[in-house]
Tab-separated table of C-alpha atoms in Angstrom:
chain	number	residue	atom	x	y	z
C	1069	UNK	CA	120.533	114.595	-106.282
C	1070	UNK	CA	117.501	114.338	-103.442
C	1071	UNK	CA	117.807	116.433	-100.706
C	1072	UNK	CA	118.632	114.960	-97.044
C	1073	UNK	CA	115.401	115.183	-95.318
C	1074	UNK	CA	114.992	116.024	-91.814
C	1075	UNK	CA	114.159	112.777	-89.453
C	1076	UNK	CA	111.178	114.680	-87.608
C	1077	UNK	CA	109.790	111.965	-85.513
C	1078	UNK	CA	110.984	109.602	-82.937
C	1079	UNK	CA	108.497	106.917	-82.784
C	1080	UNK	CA	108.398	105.185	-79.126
C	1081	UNK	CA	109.573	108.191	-77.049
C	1082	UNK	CA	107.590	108.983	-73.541
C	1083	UNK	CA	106.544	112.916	-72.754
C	1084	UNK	CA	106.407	113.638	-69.460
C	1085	UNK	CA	104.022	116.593	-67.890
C	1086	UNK	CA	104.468	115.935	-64.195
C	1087	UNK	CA	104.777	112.892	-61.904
C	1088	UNK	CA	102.089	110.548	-61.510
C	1089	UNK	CA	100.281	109.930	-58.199
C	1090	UNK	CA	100.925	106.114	-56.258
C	1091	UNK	CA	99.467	104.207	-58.697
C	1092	UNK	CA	97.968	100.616	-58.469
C	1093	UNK	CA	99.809	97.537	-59.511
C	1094	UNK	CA	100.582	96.389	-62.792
C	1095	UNK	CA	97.951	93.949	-62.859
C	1096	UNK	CA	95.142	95.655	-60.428
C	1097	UNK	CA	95.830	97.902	-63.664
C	1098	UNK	CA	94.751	96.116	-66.644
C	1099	UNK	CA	92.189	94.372	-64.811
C	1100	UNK	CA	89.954	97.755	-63.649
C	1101	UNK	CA	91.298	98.970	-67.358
C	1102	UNK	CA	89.695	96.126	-68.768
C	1103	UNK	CA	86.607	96.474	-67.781
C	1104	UNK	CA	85.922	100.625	-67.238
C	1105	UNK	CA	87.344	101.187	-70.691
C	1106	UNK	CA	85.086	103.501	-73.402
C	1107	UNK	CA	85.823	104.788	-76.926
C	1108	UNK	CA	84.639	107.467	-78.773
C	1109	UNK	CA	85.544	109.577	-81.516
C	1110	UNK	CA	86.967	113.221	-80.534
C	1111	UNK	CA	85.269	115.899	-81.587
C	1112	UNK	CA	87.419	118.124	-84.488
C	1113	UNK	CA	87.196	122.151	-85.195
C	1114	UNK	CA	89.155	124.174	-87.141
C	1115	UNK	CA	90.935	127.276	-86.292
C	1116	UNK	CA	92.264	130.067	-88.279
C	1117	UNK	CA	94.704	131.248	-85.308
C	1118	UNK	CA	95.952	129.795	-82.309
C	1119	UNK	CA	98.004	130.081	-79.599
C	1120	UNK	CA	100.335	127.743	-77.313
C	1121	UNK	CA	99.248	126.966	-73.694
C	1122	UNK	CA	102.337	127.486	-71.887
C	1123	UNK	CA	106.095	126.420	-73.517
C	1124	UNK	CA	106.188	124.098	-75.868
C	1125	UNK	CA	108.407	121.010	-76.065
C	1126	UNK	CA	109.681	117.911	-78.230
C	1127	UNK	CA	108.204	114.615	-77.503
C	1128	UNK	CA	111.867	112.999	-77.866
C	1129	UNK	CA	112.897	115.899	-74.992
C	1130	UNK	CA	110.329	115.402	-72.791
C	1131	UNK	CA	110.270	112.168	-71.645
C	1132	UNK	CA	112.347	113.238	-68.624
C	1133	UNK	CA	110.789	114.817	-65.643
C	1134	UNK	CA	113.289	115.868	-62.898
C	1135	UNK	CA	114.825	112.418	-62.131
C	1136	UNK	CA	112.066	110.173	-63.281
C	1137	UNK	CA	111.936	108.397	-67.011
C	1138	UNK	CA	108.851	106.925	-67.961
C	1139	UNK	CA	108.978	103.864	-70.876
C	1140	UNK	CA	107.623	101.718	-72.504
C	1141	UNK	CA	109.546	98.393	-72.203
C	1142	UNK	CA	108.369	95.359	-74.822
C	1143	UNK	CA	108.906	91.863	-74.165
C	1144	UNK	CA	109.524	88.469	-75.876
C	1145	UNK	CA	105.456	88.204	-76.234
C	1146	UNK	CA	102.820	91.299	-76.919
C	1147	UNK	CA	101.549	90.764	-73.549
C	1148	UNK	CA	104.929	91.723	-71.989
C	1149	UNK	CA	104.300	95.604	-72.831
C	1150	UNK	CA	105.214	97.118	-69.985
C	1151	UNK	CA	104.874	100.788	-69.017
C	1152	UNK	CA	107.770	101.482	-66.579
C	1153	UNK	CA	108.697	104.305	-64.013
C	1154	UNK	CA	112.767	104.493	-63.716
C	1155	UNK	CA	113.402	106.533	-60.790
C	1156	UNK	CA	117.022	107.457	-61.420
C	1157	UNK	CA	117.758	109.192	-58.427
C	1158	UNK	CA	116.427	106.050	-56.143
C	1159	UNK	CA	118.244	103.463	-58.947
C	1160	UNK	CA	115.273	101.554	-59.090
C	1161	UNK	CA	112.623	100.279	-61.616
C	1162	UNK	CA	108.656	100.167	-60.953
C	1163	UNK	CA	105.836	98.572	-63.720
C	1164	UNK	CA	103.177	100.800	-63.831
C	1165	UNK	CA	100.870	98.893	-66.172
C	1166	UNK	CA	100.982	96.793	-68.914
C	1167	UNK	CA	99.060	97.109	-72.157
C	1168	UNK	CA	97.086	94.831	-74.117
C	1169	UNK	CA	97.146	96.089	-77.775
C	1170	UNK	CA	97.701	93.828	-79.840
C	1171	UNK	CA	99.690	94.221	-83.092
C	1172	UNK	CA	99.379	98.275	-82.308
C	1173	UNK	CA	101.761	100.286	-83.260
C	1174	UNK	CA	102.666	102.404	-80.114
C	1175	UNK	CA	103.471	105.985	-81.543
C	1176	UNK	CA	103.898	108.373	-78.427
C	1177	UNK	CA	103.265	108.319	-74.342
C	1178	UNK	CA	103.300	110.887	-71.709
C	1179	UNK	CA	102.327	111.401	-68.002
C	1180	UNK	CA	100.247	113.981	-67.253
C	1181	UNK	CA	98.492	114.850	-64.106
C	1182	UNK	CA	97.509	111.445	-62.284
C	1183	UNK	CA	96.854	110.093	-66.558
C	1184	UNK	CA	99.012	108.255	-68.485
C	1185	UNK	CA	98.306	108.747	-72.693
C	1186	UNK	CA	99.413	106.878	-74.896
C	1187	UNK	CA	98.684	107.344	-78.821
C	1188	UNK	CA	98.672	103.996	-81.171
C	1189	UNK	CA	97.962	102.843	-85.093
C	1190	UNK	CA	95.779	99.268	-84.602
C	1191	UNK	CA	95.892	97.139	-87.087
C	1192	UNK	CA	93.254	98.533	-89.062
C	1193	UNK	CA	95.210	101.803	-89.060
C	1194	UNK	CA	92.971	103.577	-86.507
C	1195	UNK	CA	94.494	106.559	-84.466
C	1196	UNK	CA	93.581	105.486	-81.042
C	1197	UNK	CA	94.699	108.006	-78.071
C	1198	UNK	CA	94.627	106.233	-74.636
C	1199	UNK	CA	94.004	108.262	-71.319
C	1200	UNK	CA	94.788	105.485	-68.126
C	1201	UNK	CA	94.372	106.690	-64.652
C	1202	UNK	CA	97.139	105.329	-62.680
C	1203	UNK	CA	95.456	105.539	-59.518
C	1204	UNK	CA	92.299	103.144	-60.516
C	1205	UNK	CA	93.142	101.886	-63.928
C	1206	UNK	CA	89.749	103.766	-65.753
C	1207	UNK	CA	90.487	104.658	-69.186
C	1208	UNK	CA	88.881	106.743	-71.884
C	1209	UNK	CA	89.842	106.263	-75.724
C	1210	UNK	CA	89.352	108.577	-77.929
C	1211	UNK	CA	89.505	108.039	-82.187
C	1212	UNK	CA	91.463	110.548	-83.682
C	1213	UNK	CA	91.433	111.682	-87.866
C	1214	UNK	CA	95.178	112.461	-88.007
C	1215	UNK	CA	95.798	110.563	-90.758
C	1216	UNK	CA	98.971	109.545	-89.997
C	1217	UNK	CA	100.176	112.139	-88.574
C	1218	UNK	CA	102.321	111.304	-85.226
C	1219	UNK	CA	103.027	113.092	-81.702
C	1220	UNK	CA	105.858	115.268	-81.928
C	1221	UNK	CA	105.463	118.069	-79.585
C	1222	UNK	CA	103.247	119.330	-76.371
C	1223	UNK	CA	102.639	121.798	-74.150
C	1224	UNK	CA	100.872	122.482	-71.036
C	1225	UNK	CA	97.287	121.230	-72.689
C	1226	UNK	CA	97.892	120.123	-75.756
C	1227	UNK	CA	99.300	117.391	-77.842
C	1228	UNK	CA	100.799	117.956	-81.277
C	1229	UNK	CA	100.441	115.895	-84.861
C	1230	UNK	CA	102.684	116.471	-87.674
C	1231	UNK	CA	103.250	115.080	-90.946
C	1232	UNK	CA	106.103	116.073	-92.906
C	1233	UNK	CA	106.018	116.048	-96.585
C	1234	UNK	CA	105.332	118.233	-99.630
C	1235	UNK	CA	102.759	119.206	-97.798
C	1236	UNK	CA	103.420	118.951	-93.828
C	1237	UNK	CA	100.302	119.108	-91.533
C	1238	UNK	CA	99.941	119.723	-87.898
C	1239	UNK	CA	96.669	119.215	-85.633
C	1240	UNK	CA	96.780	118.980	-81.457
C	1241	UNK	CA	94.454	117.412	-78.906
C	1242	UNK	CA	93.362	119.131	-75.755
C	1243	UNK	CA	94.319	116.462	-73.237
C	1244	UNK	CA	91.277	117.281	-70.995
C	1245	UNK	CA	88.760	116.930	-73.483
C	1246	UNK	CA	90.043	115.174	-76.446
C	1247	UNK	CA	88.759	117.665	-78.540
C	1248	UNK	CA	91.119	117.517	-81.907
C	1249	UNK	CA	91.929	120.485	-84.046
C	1250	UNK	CA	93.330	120.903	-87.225
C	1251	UNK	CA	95.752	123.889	-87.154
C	1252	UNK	CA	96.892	127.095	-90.124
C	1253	UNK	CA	100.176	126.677	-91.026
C	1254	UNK	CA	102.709	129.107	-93.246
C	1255	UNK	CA	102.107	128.405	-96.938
C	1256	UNK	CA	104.365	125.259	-98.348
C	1257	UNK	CA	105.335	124.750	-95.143
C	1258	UNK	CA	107.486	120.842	-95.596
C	1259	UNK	CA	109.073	120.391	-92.133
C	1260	UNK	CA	109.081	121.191	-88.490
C	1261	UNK	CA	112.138	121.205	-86.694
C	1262	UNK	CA	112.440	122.500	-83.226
C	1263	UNK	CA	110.352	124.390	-80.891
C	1264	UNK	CA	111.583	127.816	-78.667
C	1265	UNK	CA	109.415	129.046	-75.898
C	1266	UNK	CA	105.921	129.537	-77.972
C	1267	UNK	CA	107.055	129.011	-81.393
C	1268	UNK	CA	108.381	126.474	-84.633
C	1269	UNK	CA	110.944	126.454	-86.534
C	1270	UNK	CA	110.029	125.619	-89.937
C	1271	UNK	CA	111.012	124.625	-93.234
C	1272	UNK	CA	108.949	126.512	-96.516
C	1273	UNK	CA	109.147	126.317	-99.797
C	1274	UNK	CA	109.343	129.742	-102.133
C	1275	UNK	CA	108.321	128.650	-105.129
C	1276	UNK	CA	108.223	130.817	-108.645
C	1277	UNK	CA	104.448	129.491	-108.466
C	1278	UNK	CA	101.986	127.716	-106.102
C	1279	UNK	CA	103.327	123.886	-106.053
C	1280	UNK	CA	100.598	121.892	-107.656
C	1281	UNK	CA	102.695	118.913	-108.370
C	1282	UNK	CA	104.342	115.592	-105.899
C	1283	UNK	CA	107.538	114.225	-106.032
C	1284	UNK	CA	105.976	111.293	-107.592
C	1285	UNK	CA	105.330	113.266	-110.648
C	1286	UNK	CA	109.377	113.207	-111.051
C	1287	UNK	CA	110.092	115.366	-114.239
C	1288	UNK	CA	107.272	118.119	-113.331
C	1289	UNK	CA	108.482	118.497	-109.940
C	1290	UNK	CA	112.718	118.486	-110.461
C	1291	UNK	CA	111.986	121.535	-113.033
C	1292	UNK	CA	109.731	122.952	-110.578
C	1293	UNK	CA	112.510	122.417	-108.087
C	1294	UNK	CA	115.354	123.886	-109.811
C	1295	UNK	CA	114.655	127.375	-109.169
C	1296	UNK	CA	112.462	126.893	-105.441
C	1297	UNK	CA	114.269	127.964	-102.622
C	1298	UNK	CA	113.986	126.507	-98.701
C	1299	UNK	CA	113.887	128.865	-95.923
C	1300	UNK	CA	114.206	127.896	-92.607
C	1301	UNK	CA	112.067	130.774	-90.148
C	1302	UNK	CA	110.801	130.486	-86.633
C	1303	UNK	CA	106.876	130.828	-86.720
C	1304	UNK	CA	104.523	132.306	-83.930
C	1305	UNK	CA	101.140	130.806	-84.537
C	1306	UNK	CA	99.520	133.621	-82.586
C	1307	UNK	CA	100.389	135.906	-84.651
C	1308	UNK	CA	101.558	134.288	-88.206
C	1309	UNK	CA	104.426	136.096	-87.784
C	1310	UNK	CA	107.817	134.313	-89.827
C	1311	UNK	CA	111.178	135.503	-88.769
C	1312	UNK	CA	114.134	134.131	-91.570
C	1313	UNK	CA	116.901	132.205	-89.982
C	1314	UNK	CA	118.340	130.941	-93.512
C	1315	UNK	CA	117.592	130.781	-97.404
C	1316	UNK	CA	118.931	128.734	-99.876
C	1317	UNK	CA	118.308	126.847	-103.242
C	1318	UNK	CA	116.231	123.691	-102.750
C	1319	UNK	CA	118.856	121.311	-103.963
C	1320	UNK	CA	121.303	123.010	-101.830
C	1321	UNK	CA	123.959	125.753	-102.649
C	1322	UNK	CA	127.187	124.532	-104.396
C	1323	UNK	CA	131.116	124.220	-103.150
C	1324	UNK	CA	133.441	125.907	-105.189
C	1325	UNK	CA	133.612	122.335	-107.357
C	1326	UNK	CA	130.346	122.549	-108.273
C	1327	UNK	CA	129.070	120.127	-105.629
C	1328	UNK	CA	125.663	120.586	-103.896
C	1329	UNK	CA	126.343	121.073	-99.816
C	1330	UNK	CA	123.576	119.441	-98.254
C	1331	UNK	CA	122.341	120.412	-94.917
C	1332	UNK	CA	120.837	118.822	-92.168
C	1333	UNK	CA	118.924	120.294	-88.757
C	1334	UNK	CA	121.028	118.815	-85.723
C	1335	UNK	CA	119.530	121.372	-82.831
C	1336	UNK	CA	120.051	124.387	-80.745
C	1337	UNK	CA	122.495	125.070	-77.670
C	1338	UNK	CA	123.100	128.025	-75.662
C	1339	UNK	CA	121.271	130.695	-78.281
C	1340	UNK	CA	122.867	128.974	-81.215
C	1341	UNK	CA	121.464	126.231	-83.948
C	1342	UNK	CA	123.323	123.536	-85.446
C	1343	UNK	CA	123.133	121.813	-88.906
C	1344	UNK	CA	125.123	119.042	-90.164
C	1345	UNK	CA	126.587	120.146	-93.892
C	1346	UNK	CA	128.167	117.844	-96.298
C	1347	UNK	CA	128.900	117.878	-99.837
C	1348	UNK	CA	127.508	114.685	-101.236
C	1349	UNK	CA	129.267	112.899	-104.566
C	1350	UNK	CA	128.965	110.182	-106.133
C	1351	UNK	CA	132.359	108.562	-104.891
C	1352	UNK	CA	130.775	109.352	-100.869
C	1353	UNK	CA	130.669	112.056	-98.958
C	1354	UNK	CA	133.101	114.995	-98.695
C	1355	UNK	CA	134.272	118.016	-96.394
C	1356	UNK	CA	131.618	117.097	-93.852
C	1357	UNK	CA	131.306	119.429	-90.403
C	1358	UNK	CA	129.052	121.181	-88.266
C	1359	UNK	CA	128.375	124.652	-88.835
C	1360	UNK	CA	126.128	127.021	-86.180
C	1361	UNK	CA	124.748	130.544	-86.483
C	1362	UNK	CA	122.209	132.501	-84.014
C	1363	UNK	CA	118.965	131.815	-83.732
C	1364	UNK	CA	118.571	134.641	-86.461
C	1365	UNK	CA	121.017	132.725	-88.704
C	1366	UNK	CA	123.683	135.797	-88.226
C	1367	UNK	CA	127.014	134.628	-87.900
C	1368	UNK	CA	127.995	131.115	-89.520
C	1369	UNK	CA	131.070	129.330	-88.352
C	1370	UNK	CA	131.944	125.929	-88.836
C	1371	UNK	CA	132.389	124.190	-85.066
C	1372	UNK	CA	134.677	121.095	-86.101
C	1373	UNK	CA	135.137	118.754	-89.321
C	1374	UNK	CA	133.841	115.300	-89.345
C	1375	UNK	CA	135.505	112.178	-90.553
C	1376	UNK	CA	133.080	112.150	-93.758
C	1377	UNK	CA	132.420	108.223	-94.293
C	1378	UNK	CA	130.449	108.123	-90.570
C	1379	UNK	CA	127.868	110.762	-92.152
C	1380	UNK	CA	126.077	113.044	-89.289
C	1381	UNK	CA	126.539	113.010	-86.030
C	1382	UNK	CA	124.125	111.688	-83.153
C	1383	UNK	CA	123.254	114.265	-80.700
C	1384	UNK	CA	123.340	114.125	-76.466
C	1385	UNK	CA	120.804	116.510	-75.572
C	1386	UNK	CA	119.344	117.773	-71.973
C	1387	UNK	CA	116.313	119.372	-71.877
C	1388	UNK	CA	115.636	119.953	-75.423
C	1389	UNK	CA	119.435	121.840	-75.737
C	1390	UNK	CA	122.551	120.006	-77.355
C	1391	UNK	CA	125.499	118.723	-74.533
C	1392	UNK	CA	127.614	116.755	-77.301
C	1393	UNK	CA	127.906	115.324	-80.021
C	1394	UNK	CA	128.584	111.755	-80.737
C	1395	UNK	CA	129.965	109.393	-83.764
C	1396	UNK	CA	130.849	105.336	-83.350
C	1397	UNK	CA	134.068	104.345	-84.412
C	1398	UNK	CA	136.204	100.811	-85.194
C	1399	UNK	CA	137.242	101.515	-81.327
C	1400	UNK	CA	134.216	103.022	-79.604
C	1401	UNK	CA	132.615	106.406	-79.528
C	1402	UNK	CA	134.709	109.880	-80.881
C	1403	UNK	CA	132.523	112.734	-78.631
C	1404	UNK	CA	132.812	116.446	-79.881
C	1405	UNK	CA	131.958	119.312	-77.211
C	1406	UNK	CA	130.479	121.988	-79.007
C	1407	UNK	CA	131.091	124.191	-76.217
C	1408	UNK	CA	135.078	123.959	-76.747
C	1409	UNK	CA	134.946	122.781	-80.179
C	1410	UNK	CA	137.308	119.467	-78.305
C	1411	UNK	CA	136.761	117.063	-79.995
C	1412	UNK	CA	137.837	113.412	-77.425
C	1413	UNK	CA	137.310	109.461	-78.238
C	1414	UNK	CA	136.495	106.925	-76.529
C	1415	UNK	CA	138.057	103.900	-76.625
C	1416	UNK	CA	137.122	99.995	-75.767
C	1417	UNK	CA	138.687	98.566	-72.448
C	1418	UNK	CA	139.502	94.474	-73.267
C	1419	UNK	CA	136.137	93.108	-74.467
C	1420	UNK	CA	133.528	95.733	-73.053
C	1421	UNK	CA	131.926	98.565	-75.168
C	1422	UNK	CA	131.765	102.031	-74.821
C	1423	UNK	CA	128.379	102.244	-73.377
C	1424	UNK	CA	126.272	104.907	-75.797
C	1425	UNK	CA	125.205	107.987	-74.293
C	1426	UNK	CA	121.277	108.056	-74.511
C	1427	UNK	CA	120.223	111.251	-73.079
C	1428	UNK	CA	121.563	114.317	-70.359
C	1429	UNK	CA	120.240	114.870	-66.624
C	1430	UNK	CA	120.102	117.574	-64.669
C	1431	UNK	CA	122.134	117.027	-62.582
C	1432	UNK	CA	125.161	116.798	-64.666
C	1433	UNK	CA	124.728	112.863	-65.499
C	1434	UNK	CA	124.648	110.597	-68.535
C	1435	UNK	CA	122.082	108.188	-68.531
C	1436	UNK	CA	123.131	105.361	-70.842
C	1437	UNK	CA	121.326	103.429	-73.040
C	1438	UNK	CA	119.291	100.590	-71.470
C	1439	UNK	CA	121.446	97.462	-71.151
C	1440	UNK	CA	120.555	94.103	-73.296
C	1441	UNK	CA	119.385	92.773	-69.385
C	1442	UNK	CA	116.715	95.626	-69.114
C	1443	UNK	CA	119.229	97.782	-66.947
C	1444	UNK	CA	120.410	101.221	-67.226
C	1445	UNK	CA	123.850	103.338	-66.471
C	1446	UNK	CA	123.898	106.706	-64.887
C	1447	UNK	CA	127.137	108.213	-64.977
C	1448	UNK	CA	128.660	111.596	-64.478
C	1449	UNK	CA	129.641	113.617	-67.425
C	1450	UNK	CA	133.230	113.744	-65.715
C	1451	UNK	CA	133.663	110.152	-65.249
C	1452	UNK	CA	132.256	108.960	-68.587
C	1453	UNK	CA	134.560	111.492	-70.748
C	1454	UNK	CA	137.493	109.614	-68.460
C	1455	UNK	CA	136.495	106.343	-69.790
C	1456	UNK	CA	135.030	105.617	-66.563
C	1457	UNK	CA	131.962	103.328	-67.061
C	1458	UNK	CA	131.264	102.409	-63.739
C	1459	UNK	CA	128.705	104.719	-62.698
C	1460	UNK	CA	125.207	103.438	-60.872
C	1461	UNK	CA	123.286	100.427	-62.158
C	1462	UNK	CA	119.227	100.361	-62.490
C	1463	UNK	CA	118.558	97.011	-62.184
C	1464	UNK	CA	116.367	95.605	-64.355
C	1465	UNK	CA	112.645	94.977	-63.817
């Protein structure tokens, strides 16, 4: 049985740093763009130690800043790639700039300063990281060697690559200077999973010897698997220090049938971290919930059971932190508060859907997922756990 592997990256997510100045219009934009735009490959070093420049922060997390989303919306044609400001608070969509990659695969954005970045594969699988000034559309490019590696996190400077694998890898790029480096990590180290302040939590394998072998190589590595453990530690990179949160056999630890409990990383709430666990057969899944423990892995309790054949739960968080969690059903949407362990669905009203929940704000409001018409819902918390799906409309662009 393979082990359920943690989905790292969200491709296509915006970071946010701080809000951009007035900025031109969309096309006074790729015109000045067009023509003031340079490329170069960044420089690389390598570093035994280093440390974070402020807090760090998950690309998928960050692409709200106070009441401001920043997106990338794609049209029927390439050309229609349109880099949008939502002002939530003022209901109301602006076009920044569009971009003129084409066949690129965009990877990762953020706003930064009076810069927007935004990080793409071209079709000849280059690494290209884009720095636009919205004010008078000049752009730098620089060539990065992160060999497929994709933006996951950032912090005040920096932006961070990781790969996860067999062997995971993690380099960052100093915004200001596109200087790239390629960064130690704990030995074995397979997956990254959150962030906390200045610091990762991490997947490692302990294994009876130094892995030398892929998954490819099937037979070599199952044996070599059967008697690794995973541990799961938070890791300061200033100091190398690893603190445990959780050990247990690679393939999982078994029920009292004999059936490996797999375990998933959902995310962290209020001092606590949450994992999906399920006991995976051959016939389906079985005795699925959500468990927590401290952000030392003391004190395990299962929150709530989940029906078994809707596998894990989707997540609703708010600034990197867990509000609910959410499942689709034949009749809309079944929300659990982890909170109050309540657990509350959400029914269909005639022909319209339950709207999904697509991220928390601030100020106590659901922003819904944008509309098939390019429009988005804000709603408060109160009113959408009442069925009530009439918050404000964002009209489209």
């Amino acid at each position: 049985m393979k082990r359920i592997l943690l989905p790292l990256l969200t491709a296509a997510f915006c970071l946010t740093a701080c809000a951009p100045a007035a900025p031109a219009s969309a096309s006074e934009l790729s015109a000045t763009a067009e023509t003031t735009a340079t490329a170069e490959s960044a420089p690389q070093t390598q570093v035994d130690t280093f440390s974070v420049a402020g807090t760090l922060r998950e690309v998928e997390d960050a692409a709200l800043q106070e009441n401001v989303l920043y997106t990338l919306q794609f049209g029927d044609t390439p050309e229609d790639t349109t880099f949008v400001k939502v002002d939530l608070q003022a209901a109301q969509q602006t076009p920044l700039c569009k971009l003129e990659d084409w066949g690129a695969s965009y990877v990762g954005w953020l706003v930064k300063g009076d810069t927007f970045y935004y990080m793409i594969y071209d079709e000849d699988g280059n690494a290209l990281l884009h720095g636009r000034s919205l004010t008078d559309g000049s752009e730098t490019v620089w060539t990065l060697a992160v060999d497929r590696q994709y933006p996951a996190y950032l912090d005040d400077q920096y932006l961070y690559f990781t790969r996860a694998d067999y062997t995971a890898g993690m380099k960052r790029v100093d915004l200001t200077t596109g200087v790239l480096e390629d960064l130690p990590l704990p030995a074995q180290t397979t997956q990254f999973m959150d962030v906390d302040g200045s610091r990762f939590l991490i997947a490692r394998l302990l294994t009876p010897v130094p892995m030398n072998v892929s998954p490819e190589e099937t037979e070599q590595y199952d044996a070599l698997m059967q008697n690794t453990e995973i541990e799961y530690c938070w890791w300061d990179p200033a100091t190398g220090a690893l603190e445990k949160v959780l050990r247990e056999p690679y393939y999982g630890e078994e029920d009292a049938q004999g059936n490996r409990i797999d375990r998933l990383y959902l995310g962290k709430a209020e001092g606590k971290l949450y994992f999906y666990r399920v006991a995976s057969l051959e016939t389906g899944l079985e005795n699925g919930r959500v468990e927590r423990c401290g952000m030392d892995g003391s004190g395990v309790e299962t929150v709530f059971a989940l029906v078994d054949e809707r596998g894990a739960p989707s997540v609703l968080k708010q600034a990197g932190e867990i509000r609910w969690f959410w499942q689709s059903t034949p009749n809309g949407l079944m929300v659990y508060l982890p909170a109050t362990g309540q657990q509350q669905e959400l029914t269909m009203q005639g022909e319209n859907h339950v709207p999904w929940p697509d991220r928390g704000l601030p100020d106590g409001k659901v922003l819904s997922s944008q509309q098939e018409d390019g429009s988005y819902l804000v709603m408060s918390e109160e009113d959408y756990l009442a069925g009530n799906f009439t918050g404000t409309t964002i009209p489209a662009l």
